[in-house]
PDB file of C-alpha atoms and ligand atoms in Angstrom:
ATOM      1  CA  UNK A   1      63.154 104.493  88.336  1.00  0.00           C
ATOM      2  CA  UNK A   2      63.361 100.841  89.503  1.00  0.00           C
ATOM      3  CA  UNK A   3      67.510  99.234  89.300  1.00  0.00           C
ATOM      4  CA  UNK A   4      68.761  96.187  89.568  1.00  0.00           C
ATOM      5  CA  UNK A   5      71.932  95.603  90.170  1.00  0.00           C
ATOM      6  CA  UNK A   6      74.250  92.858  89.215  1.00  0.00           C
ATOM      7  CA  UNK A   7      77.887  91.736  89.572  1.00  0.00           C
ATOM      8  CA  UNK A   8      80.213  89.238  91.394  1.00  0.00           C
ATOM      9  CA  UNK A   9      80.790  89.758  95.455  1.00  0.00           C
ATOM     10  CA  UNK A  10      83.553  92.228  95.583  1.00  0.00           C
ATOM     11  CA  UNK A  11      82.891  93.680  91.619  1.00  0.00           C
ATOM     12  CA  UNK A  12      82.096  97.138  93.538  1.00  0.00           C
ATOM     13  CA  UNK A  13      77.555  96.463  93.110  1.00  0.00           C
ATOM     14  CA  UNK A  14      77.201  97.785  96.505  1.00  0.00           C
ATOM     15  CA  UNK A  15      79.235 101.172  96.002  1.00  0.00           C
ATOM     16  CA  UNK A  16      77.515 101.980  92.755  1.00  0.00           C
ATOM     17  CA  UNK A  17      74.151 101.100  94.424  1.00  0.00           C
ATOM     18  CA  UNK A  18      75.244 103.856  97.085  1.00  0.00           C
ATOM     19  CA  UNK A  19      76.278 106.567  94.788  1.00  0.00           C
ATOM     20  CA  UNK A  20      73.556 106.106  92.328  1.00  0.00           C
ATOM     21  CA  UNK A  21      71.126 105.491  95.705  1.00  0.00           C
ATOM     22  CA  UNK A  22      72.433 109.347  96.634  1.00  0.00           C
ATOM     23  CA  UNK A  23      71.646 110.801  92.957  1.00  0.00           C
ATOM     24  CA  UNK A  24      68.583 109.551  92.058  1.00  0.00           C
ATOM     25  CA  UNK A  25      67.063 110.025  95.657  1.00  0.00           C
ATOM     26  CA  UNK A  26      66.414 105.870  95.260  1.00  0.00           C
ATOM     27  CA  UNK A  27      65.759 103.348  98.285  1.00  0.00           C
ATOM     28  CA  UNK A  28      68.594 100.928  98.269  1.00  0.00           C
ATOM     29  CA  UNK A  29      67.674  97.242  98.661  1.00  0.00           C
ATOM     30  CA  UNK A  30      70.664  95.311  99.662  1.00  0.00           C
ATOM     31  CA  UNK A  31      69.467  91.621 100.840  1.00  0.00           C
ATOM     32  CA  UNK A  32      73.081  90.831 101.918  1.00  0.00           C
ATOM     33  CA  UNK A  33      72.676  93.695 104.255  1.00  0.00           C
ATOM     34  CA  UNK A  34      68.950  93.099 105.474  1.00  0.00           C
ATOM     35  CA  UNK A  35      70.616  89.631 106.155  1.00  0.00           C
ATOM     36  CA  UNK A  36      73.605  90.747 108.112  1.00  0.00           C
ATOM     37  CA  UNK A  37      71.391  93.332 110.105  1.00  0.00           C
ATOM     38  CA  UNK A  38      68.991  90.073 110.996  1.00  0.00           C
ATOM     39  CA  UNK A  39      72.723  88.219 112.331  1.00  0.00           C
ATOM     40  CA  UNK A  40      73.585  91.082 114.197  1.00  0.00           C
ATOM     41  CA  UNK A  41      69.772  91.502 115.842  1.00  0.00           C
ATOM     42  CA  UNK A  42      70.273  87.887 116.579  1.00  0.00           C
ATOM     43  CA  UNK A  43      66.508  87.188 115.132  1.00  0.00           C
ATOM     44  CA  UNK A  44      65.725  83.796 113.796  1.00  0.00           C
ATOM     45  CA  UNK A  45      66.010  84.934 110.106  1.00  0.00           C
ATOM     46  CA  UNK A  46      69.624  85.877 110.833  1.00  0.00           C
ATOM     47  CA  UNK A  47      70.218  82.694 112.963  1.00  0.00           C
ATOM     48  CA  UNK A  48      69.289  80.550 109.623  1.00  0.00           C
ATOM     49  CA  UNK A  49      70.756  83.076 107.083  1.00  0.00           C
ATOM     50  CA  UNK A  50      74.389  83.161 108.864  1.00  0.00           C
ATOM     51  CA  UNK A  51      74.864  79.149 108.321  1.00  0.00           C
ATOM     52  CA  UNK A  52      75.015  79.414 104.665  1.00  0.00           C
ATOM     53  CA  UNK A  53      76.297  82.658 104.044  1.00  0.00           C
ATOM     54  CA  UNK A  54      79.197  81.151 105.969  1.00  0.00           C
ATOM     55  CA  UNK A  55      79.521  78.828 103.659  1.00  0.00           C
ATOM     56  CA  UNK A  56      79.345  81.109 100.975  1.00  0.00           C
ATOM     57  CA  UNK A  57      76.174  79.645 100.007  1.00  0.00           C
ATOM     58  CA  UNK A  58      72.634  81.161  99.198  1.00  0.00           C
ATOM     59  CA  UNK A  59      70.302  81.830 101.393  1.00  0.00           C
ATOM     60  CA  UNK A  60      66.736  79.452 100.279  1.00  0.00           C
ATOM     61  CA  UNK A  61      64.969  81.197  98.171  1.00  0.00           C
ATOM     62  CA  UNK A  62      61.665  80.892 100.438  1.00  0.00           C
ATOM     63  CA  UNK A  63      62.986  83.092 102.911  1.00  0.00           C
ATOM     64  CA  UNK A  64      64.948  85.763 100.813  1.00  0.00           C
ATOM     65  CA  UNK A  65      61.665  86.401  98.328  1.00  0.00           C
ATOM     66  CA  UNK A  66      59.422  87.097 101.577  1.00  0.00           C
ATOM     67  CA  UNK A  67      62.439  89.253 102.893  1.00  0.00           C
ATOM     68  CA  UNK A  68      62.456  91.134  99.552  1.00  0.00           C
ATOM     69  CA  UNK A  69      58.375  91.578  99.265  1.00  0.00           C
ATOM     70  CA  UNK A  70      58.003  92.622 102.541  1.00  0.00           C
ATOM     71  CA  UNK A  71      61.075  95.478 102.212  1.00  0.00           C
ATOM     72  CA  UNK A  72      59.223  96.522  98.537  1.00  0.00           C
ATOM     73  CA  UNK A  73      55.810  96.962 100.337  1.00  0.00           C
ATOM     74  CA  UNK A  74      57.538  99.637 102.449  1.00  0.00           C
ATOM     75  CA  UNK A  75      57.047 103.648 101.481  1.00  0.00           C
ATOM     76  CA  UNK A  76      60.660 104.600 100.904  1.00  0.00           C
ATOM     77  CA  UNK A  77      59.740 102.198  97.656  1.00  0.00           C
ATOM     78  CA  UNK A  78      57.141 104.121  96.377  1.00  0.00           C
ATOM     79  CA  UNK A  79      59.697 106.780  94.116  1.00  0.00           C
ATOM     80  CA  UNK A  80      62.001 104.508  92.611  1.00  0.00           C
ATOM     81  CA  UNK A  81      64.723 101.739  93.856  1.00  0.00           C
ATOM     82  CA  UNK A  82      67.540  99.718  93.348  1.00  0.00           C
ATOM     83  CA  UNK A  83      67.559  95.812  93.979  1.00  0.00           C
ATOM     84  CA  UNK A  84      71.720  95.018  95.250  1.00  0.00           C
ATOM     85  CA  UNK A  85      72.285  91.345  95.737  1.00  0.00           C
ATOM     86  CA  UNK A  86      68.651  90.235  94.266  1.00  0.00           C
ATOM     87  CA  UNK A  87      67.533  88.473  92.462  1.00  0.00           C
ATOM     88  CA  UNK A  88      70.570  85.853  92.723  1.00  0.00           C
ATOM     89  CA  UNK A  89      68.599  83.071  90.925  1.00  0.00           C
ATOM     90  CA  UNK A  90      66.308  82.916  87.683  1.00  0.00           C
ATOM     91  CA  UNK A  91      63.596  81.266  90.354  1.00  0.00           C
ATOM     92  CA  UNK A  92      64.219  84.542  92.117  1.00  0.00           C
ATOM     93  CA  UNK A  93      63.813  86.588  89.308  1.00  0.00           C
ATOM     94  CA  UNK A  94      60.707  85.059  88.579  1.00  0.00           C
ATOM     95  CA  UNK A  95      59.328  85.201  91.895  1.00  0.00           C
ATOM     96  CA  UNK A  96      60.144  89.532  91.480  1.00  0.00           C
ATOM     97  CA  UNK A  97      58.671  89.730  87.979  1.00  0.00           C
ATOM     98  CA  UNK A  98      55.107  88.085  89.746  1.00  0.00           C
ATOM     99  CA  UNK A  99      55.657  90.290  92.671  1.00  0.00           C
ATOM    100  CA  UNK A 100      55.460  93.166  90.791  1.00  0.00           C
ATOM    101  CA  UNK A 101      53.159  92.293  88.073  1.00  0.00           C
ATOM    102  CA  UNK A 102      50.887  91.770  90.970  1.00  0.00           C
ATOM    103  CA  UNK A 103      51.038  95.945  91.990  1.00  0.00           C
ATOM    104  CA  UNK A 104      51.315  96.997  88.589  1.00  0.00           C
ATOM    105  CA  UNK A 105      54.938  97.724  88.736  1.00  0.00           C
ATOM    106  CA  UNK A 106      58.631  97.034  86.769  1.00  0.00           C
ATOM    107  CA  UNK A 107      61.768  96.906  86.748  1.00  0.00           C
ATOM    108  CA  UNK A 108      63.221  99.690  84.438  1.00  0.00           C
ATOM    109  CA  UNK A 109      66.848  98.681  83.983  1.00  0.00           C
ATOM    110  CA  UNK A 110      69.167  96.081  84.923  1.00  0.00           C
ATOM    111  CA  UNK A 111      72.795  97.003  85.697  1.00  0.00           C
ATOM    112  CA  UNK A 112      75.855  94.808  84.938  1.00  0.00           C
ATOM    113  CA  UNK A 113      78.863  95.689  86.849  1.00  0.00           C
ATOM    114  CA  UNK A 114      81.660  93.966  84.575  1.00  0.00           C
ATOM    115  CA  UNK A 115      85.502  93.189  86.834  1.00  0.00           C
ATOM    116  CA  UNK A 116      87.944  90.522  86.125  1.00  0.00           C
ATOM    117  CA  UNK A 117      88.073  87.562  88.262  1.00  0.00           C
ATOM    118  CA  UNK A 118      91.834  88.292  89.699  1.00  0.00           C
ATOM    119  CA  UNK A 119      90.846  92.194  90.353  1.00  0.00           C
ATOM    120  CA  UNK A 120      87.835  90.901  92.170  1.00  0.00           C
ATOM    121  CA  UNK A 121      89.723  88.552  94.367  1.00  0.00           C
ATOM    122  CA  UNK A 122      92.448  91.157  95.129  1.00  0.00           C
ATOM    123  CA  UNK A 123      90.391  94.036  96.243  1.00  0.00           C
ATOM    124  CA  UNK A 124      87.820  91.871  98.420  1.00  0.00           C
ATOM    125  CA  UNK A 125      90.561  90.525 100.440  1.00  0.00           C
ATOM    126  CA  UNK A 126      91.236  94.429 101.734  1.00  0.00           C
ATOM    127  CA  UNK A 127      87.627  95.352 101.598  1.00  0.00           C
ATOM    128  CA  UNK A 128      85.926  96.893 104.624  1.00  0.00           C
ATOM    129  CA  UNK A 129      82.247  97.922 105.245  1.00  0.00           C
ATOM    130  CA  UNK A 130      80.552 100.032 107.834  1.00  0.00           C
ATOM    131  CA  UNK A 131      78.306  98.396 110.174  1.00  0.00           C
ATOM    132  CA  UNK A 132      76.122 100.555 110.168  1.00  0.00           C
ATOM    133  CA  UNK A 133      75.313 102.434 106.925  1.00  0.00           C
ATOM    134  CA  UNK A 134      77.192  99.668 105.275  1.00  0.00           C
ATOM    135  CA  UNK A 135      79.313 102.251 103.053  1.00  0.00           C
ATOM    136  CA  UNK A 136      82.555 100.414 101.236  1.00  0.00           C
ATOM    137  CA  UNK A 137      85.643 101.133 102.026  1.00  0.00           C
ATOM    138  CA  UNK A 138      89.527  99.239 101.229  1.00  0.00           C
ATOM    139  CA  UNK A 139      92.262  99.444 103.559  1.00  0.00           C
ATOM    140  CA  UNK A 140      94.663  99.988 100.164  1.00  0.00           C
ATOM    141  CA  UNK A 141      92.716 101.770  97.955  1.00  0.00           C
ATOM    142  CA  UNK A 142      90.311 103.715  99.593  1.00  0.00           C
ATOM    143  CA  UNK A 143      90.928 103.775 103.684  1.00  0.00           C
ATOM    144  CA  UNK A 144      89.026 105.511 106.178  1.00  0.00           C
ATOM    145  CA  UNK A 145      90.472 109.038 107.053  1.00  0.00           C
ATOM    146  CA  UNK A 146      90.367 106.981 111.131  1.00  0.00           C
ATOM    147  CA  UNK A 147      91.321 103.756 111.274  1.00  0.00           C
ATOM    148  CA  UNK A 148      88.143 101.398 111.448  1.00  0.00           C
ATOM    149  CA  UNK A 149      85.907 104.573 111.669  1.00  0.00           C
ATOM    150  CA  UNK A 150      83.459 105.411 108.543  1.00  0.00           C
ATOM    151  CA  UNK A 151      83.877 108.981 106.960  1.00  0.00           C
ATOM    152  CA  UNK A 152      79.829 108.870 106.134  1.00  0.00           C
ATOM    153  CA  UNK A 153      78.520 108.151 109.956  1.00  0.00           C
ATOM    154  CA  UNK A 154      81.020 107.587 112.181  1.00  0.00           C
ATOM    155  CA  UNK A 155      79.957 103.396 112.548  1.00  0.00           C
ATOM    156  CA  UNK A 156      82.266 101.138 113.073  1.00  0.00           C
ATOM    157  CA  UNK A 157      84.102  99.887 109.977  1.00  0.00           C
ATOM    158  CA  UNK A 158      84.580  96.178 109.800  1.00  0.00           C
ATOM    159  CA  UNK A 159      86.301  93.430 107.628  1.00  0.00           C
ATOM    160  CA  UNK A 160      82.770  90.977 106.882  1.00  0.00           C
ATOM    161  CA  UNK A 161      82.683  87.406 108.065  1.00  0.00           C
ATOM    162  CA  UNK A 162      82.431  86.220 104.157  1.00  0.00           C
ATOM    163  CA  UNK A 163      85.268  88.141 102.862  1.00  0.00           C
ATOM    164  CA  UNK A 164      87.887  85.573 103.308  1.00  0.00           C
ATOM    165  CA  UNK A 165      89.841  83.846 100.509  1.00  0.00           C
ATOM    166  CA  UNK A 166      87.799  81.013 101.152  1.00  0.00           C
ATOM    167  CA  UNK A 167      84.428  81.740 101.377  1.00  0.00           C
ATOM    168  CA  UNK A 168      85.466  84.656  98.346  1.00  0.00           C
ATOM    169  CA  UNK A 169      86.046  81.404  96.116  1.00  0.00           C
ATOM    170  CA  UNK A 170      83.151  79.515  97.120  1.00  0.00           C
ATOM    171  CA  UNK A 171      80.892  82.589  96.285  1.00  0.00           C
ATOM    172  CA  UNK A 172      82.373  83.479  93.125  1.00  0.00           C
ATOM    173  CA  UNK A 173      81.151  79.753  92.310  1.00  0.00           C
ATOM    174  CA  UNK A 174      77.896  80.622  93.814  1.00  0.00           C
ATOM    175  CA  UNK A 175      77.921  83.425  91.662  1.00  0.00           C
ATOM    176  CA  UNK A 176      79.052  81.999  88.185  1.00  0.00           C
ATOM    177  CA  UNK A 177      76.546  79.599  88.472  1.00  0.00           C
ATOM    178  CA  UNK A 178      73.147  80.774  90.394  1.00  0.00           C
ATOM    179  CA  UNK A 179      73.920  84.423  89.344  1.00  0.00           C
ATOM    180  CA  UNK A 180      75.339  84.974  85.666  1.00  0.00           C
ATOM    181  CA  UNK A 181      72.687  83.168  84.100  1.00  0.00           C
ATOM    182  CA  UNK A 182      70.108  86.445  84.821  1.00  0.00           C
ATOM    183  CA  UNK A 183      72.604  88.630  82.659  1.00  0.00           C
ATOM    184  CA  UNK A 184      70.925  86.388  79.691  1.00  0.00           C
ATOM    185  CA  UNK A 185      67.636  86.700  81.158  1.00  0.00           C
ATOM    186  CA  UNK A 186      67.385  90.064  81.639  1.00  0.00           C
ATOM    187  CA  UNK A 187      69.460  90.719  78.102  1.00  0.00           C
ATOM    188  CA  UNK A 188      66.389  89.060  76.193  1.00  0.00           C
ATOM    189  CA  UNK A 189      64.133  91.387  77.632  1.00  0.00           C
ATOM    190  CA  UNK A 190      66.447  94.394  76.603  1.00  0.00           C
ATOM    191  CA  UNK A 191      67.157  95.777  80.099  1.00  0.00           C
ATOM    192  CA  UNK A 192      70.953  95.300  80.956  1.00  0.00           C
ATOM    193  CA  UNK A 193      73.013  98.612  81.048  1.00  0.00           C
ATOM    194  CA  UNK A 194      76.755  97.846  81.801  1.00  0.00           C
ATOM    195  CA  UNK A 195      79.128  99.289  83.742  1.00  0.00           C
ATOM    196  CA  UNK A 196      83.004  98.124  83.791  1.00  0.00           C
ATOM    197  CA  UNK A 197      84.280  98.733  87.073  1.00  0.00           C
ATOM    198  CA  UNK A 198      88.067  97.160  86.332  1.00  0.00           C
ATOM    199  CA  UNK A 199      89.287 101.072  87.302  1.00  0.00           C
ATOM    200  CA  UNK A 200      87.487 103.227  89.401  1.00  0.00           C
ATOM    201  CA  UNK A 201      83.915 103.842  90.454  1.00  0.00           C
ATOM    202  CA  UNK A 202      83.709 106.990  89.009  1.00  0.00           C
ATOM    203  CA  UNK A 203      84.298 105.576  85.540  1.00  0.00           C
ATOM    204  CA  UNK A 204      81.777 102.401  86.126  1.00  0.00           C
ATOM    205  CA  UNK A 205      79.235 105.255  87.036  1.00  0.00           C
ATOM    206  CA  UNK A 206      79.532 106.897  83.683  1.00  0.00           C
ATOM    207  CA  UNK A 207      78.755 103.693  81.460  1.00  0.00           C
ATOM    208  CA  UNK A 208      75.769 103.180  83.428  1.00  0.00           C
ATOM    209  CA  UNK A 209      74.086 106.786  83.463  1.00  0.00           C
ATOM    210  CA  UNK A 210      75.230 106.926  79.690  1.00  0.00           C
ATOM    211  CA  UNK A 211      73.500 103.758  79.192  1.00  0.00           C
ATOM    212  CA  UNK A 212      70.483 104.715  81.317  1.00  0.00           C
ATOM    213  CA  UNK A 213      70.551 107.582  79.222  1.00  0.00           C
ATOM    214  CA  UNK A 214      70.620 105.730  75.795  1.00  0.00           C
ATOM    215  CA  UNK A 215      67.320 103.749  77.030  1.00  0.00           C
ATOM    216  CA  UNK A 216      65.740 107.163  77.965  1.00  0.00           C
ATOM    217  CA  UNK A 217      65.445 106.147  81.734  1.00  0.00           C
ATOM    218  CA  UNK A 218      66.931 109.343  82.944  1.00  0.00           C
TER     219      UNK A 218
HETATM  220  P1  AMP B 301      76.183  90.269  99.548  1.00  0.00           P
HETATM  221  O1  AMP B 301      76.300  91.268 100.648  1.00  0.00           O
HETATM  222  O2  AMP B 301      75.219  90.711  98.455  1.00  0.00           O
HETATM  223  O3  AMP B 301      77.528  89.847  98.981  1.00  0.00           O
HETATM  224  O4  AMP B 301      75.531  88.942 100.186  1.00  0.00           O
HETATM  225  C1  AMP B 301      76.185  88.235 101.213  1.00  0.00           C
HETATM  226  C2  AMP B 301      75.564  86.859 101.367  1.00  0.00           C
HETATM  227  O5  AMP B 301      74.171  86.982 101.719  1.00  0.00           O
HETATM  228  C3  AMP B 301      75.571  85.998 100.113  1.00  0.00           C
HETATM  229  O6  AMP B 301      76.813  85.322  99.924  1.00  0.00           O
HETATM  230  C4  AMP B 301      74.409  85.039 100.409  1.00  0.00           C
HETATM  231  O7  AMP B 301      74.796  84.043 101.342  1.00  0.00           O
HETATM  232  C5  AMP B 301      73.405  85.944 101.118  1.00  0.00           C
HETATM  233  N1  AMP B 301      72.485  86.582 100.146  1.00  0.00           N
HETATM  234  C6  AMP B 301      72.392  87.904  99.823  1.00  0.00           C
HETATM  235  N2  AMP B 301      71.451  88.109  98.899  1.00  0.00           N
HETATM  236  C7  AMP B 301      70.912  86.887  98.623  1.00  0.00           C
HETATM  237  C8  AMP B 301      69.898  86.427  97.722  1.00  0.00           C
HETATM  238  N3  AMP B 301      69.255  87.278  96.899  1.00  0.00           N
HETATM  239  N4  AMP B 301      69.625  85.101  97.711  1.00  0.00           N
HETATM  240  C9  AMP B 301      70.255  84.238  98.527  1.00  0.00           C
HETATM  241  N5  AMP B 301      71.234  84.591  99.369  1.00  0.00           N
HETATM  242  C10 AMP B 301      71.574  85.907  99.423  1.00  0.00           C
END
């Protein structure tokens, strides 16, 4: 089974992507996180990728498609995946469709994680992640049993760079206008499964396996 995933920063993508990642034995694709592993490595994709995701901006598309191909060429592909954070564009999406056209591949479903704007904006501003499995935590709704230590592997658990009130704005921008336009672009081609996330992740995980389940997917 082959996922994408979409939703504004902060809508809760990357914790779906996580649990469903666990269930369906999936490899989880997330290009923010490829990108912030390349900052931390201090390699020159990261050195170029850090000035606009500081800004809140998108990375160029010529470096995230290559970043994305090369990931999908790996093994851990081969049984099924989910896409977090791409595509972000319809030139992105386009650049995916050819991708996999070329190996004979698709994308099965595309998953719509639905939150109001104000929810969004609240819960980012307390949002941690782990460093290093990247699992998502919230200092008010869901803390880490130790303070700034992650109950999966132990990595140190981190407020990101871009999840300040600023930079939250300037990517919900991003996002409204690069991002929501492939909800109609995947709809015509009958593949969006929603989930509404506005409560918990439990129930957001429900719509989308009873959706996936509607399609016949799983
Ligand atoms: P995320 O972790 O998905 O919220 O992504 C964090 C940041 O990484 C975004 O605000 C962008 O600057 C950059 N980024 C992640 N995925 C992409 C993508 N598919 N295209 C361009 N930039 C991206």
């Amino acid at each position: 089974m082959n996922l994408i995933i979409l939703g504004a920063p902060g809508s809760g993508k990357g914790t779906s992507a996580t649990v469903l990642r666990e269930k369906y034995s999936l490899a989880h694709i997330s290009t923010g996180d490829i990108f912030r592993s390349n900052i931390k490595n201090g390699t020159p994709l990261g050195l170029e990728a850090k000035s606009y995701m500081d800004k809140g901006a998108l990375v160029p598309d010529s470096l995230t498609v290559s970043m994305v191909e090369d990931r999908l060429s790996q093994d851990d592909c081969k049984s099924g995946y989910i896409l977090d954070g791409f595509p972000r564009t319809i030139a992105q999406a386009e650049a995916l469709e050819e991708m996999l056209a070329k190996k004979g591949d698709k994308i099965d479903a595309v998953l719509s994680i639905i939150v109001d704007d104000e929810i969004i904006k609240d819960r980012v501003s307390s949002r941690r992640v782990c460093e290093k499995c990247g699992a998502s935590f919230n200092v008010r709704f869901k803390p880490t049993k130790v303070e700034g230590v992650c109950d999966l592997c132990g990595g140190n658990v981190i407020q990101r760079a871009d999840d300040n009130e600023e930079t939250v704005a300037a990517r919900l921008e991003t996002y409204y206008k690069n991002t929501q336009p492939l909800i109609d672009f995947y709809d015509k081609k009958g593949l969006i499964v929603e989930g509404n996330n506005n409560v918990d992740a439990d129930k957001c995980i429900a719509d989308i396996e009873s959706g996936l389940k509607t399609k016949g997917i799983i």
